[in-house]
Coordinates of C-alpha atoms in Angstrom, one line a residue:
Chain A
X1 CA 75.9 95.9 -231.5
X2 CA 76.6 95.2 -227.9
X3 CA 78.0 98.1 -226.8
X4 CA 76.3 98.9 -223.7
X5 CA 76.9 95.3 -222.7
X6 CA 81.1 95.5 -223.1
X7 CA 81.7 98.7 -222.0
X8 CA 79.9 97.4 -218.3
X9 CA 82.4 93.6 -218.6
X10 CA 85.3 95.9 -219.3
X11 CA 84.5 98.2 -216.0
X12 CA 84.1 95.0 -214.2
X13 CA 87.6 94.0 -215.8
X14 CA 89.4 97.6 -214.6
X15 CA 87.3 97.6 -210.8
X16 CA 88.9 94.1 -210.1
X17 CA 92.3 94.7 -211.2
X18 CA 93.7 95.0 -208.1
X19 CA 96.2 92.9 -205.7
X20 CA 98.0 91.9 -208.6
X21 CA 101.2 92.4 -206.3
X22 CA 103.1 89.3 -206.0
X23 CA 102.9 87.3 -202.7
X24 CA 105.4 87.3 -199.7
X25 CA 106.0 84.5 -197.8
X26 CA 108.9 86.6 -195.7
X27 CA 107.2 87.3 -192.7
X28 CA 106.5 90.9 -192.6
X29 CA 107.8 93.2 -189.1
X30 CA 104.4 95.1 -188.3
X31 CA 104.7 98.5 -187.4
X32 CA 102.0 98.4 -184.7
X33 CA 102.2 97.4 -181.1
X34 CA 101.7 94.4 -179.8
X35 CA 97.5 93.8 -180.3
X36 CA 95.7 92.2 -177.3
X37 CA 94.8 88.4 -177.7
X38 CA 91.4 89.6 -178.1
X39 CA 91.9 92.2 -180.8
X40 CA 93.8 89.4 -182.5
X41 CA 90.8 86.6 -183.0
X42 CA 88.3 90.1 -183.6
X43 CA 90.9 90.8 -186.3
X44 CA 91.3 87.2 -188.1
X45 CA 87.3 86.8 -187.4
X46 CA 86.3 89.4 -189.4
X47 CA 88.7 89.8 -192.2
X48 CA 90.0 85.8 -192.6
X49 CA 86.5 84.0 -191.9
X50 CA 84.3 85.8 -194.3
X51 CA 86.5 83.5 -196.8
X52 CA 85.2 80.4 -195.3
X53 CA 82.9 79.6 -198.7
X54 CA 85.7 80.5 -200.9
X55 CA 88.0 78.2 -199.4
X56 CA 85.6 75.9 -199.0
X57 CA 84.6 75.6 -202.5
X58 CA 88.5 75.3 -203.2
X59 CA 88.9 72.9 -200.5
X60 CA 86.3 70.8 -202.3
X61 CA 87.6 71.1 -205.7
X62 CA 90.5 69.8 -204.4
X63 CA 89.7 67.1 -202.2
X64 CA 86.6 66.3 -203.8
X65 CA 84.9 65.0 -200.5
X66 CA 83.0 67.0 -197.8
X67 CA 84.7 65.8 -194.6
X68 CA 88.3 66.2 -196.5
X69 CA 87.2 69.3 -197.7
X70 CA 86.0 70.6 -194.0
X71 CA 89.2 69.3 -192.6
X72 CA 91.4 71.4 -194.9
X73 CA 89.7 74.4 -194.7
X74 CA 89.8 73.9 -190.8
X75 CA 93.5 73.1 -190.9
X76 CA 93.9 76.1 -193.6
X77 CA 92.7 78.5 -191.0
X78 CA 94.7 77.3 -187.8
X79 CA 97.7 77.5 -189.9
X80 CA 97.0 81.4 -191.3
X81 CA 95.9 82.3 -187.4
X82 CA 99.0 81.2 -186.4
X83 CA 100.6 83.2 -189.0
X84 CA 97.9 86.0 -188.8
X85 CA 100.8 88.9 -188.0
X86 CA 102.7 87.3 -191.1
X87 CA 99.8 88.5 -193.1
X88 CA 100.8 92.0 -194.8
X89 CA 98.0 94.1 -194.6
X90 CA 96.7 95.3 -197.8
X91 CA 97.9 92.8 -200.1
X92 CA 95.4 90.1 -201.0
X93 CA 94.0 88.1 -197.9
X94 CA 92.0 85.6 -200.3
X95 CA 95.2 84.7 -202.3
X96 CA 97.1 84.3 -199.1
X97 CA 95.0 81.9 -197.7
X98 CA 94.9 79.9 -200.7
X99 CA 98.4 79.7 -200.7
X100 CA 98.1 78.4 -197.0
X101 CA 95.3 76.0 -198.3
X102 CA 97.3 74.8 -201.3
X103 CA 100.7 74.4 -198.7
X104 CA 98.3 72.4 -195.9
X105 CA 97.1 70.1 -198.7
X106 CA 100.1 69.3 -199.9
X107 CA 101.2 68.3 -196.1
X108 CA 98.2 67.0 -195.4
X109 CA 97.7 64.3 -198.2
X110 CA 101.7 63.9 -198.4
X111 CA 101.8 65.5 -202.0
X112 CA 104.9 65.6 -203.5
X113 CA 105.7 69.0 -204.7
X114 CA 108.2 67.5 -207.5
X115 CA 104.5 66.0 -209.9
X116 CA 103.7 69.6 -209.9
X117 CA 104.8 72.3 -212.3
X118 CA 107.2 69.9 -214.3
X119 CA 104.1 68.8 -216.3
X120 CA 105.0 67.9 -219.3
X121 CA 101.9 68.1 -220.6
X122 CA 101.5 71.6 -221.0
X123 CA 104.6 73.5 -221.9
X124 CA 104.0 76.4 -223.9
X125 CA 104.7 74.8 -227.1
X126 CA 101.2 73.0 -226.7
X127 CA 99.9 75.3 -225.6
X128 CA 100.6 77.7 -228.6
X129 CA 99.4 74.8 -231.0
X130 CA 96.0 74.8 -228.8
X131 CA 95.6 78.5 -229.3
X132 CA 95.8 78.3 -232.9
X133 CA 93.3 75.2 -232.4
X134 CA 90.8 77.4 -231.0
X135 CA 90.9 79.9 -233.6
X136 CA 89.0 77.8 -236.3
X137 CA 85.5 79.6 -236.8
X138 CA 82.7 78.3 -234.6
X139 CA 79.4 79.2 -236.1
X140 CA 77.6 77.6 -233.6
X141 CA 78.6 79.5 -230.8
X142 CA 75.2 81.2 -229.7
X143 CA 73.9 77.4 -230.2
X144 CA 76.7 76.2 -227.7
X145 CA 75.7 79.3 -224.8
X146 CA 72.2 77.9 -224.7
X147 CA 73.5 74.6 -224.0
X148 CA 75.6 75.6 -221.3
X149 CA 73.1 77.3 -219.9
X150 CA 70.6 74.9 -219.9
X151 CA 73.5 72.3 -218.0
X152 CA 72.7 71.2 -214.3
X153 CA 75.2 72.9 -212.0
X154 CA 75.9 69.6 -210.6
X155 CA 76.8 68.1 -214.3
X156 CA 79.3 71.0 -214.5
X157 CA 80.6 70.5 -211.1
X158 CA 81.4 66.9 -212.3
X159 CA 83.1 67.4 -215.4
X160 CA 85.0 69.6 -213.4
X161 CA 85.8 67.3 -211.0
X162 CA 87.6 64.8 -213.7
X163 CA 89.7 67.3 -215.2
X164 CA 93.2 66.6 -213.7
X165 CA 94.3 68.7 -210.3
X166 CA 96.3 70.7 -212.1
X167 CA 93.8 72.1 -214.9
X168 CA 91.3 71.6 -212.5
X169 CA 92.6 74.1 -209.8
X170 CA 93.8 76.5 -212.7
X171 CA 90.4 76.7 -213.6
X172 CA 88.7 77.3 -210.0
X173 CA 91.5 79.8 -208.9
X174 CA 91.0 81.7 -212.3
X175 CA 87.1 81.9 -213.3
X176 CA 85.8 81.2 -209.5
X177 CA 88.1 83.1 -207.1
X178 CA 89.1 85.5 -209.8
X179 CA 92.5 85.6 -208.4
X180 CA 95.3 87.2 -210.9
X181 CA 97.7 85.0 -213.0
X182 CA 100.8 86.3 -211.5
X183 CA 98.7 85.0 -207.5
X184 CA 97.9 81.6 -209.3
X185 CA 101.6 81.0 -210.2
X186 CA 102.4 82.2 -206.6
X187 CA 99.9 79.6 -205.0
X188 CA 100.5 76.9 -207.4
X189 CA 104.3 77.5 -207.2
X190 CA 104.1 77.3 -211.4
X191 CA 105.6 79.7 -214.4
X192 CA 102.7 82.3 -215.6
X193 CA 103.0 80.8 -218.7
X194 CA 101.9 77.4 -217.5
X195 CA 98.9 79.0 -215.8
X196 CA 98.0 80.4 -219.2
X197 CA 98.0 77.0 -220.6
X198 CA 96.5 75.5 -218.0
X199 CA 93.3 77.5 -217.9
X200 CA 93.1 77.9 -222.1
X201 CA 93.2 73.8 -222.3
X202 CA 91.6 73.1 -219.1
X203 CA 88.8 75.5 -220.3
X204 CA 88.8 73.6 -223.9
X205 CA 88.9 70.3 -221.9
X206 CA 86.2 70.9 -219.6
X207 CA 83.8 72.0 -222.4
X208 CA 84.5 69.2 -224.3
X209 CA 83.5 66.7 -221.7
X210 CA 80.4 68.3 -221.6
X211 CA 80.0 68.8 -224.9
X212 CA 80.1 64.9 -225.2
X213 CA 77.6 64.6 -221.5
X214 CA 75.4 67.2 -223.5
X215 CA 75.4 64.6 -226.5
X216 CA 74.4 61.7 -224.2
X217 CA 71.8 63.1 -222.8
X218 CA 70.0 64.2 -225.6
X219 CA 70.9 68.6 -225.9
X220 CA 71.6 69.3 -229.1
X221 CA 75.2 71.5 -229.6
X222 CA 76.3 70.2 -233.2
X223 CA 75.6 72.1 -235.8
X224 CA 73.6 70.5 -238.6
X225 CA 76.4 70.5 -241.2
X226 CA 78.8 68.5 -238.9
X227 CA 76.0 66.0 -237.9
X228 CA 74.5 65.1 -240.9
X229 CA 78.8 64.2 -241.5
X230 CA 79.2 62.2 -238.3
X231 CA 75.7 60.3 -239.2
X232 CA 77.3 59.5 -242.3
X233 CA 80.5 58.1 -241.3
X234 CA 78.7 56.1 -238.5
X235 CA 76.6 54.6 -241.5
X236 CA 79.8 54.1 -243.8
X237 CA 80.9 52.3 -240.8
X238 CA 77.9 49.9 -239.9
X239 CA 78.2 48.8 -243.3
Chain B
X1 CA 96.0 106.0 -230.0
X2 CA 93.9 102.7 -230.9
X3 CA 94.9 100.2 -232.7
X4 CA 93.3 98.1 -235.2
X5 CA 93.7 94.0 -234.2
X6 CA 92.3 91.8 -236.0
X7 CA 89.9 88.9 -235.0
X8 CA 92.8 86.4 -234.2
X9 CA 94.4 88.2 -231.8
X10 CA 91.0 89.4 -230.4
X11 CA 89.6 85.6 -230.0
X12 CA 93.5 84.6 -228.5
X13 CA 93.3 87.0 -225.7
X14 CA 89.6 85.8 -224.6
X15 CA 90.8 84.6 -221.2
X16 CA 93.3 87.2 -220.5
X17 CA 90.1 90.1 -221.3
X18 CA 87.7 88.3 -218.9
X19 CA 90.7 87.6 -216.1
X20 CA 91.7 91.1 -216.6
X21 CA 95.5 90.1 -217.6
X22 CA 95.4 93.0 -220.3
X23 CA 96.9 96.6 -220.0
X24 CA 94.5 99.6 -220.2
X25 CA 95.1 100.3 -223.9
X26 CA 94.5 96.5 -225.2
X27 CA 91.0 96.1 -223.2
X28 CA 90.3 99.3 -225.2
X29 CA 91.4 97.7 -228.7
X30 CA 89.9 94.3 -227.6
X31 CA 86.5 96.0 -226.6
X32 CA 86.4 98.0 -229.7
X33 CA 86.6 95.5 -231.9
X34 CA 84.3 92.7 -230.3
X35 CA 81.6 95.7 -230.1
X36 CA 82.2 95.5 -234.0
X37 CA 82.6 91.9 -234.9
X38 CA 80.3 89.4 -234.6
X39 CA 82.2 86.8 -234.6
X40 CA 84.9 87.7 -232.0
X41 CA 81.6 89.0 -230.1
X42 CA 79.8 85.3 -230.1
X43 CA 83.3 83.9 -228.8
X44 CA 83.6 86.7 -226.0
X45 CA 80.1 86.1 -225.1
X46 CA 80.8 82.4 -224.8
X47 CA 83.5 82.5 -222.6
X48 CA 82.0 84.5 -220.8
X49 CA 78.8 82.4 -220.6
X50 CA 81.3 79.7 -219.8
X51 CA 82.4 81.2 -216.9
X52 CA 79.5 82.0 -214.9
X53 CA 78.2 78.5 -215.6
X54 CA 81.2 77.5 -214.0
X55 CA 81.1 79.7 -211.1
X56 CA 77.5 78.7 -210.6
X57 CA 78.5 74.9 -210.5
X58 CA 80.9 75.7 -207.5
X59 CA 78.8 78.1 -205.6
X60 CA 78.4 74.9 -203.0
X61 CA 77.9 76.6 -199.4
X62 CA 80.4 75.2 -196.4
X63 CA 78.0 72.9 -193.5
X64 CA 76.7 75.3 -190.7
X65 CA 78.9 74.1 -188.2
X66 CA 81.9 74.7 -190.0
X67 CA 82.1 78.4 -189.1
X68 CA 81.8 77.9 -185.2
X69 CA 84.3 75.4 -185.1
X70 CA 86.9 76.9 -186.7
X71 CA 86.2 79.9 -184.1
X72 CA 86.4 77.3 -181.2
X73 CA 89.8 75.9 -183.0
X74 CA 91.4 79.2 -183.5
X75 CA 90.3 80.1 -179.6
X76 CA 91.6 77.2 -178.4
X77 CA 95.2 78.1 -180.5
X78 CA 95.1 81.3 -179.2
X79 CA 95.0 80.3 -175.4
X80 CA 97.3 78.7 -176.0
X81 CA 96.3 75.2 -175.3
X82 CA 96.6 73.5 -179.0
X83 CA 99.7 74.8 -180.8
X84 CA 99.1 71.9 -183.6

């Protein structure tokens, strides 16, 4: 069953796996002659700007207000003009920019680079014991799709919103922007194996909050078995 | 030649299937054996569910003016006249 359906997710998997190269930050000596101011803003116009949404959206995932998340993504772009001949062609223009993004927040708001990456809430060691958390059967899978389907966006958005930065930006960067581990690490300036964790438990965490929102408002994910439980130990302890 | 894995490995490297973190040969294992187990499948099929809902919840389009005034910024850099 289903074969039609994972042979097109795995093409879709081998036709993005590219610009997996790590990042640069040494500024690159261009071959080509010096380009006219004009050519310049044509240039950064039509290759940088067509990422306005996407660094919006992270802007905003980040920030999580509109006029912070305008003035970023303004800020973002004046910094990567002024470093446009930095840029080395052909390696990927969206991950550069979110590393400029992720650098101008961290000026901007006067984040301190030391309360990232030395998280000790997700070292591998976690993570592992997640993993193995995750592998207990869960029948009611199909039951748990339609519920997520049936979510508002803007109930999503939310839930997303109160994971911590950390998980939170994992998860953008990864499901959203699509961009590789190995460019995550670079523009989080974290291990791969903390990106890993980050997006296996921010996943689990995010689902879980609205697993518990679904609950409140009434859509139905738990499977009978479990329910029928929880309705008796709620009983046991009313009495 | 493929390998058989078996459903734990399968349901551990969900995330690195869908984010395309897997060499050639394991998406080939992976996507063999989710086309032939239903449970892996329902777990594959949720994540990926998972993800689209997600994307969908941050699909939130910039303000108009956005777009024009980072033009007039990066004009005014490039004449010169703001290098902040």
């Amino acid at each position: 069953m289903g074969d039609a359906r994972w042979s097109n997710l795995n093409e879709t998997a081998m036709m993005t796996r590219v610009g997996a190269k790590p990042l640069d930050s040494e500024p690159m000596t261009q071959s080509n002659e010096p380009i006219s101011a004009e050519t310049r803003i044509k240039e950064f116009e039509e290759q940088a700007l067509p990422y306005t949404r996407l660094l919006f959206g992270a802007a905003l995932t980040k920030t999580k207000n509109y006029a912070d998340a305008e003035d970023l993504v303004q800020e973002t772009f004046a910094k990567a003009f002024r470093a446009w001949n930095q840029f080395q062609k052909g390696t990927n223009l969206r991950a550069w920019l979110m590393k400029i993004l992720e650098n101008t927040y961290i000026n901007m708001y006067n984040k301190k680079l030391k309360e990232r990456g030395s998280g000790s809430l997700d070292d591998l060691e976690e993570f592992q014991i997640g993993a193995a958390e995750s592998l207990t059967a869960r029948p009611q899978r199909s039951a748990e799709v339609e519920a997520l389907n049936q979510m508002a966006s803007k109930d999503v958005r939310e839930a997303l919103q109160n994971l911590s930065e950390e998980f939170r930006m994992v998860v953008y960067y990864a499901v959203v922007e699509g961009l590789s581990y190995a460019e995550i690490a670079d523009v989080m300036d974290t291990p791969v194996g903390t990106v890993m964790s980050r997006l296996h438990r921010g996943k689990k965490a995010l689902f879980d909050a609205l697993k518990d929102f679904a609950a409140s408002e009434g859509y139905d994910t738990t499977p009978t078995k479990e329910k029928k439980a929880s309705a008796r130990a709620a009983k046991a302890g009313n009495e | 030649m493929a390998e058989e894995i078996n459903c734990e490995e399968t349901k551990r490297q969900v995330h690195e299937y869908l984010h395309n973190e897997l060499s050639e040969q394991e998406i080939v294992d992976i996507t063999a054996h989710v086309a032939n187990c239903e449970s892996c499948e329902s777990d594959y099929n949720f994540e990926h569910a998972f993800n689209n809902v997600i994307k969908q919840s941050c699909d939130e389009a910039p303000p108009a003016e956005l777009a024009q005034r980072i033009i007039d910024r990066i004009r005014l850099i490039d004449s010169g006249r703001a290098d902040h």
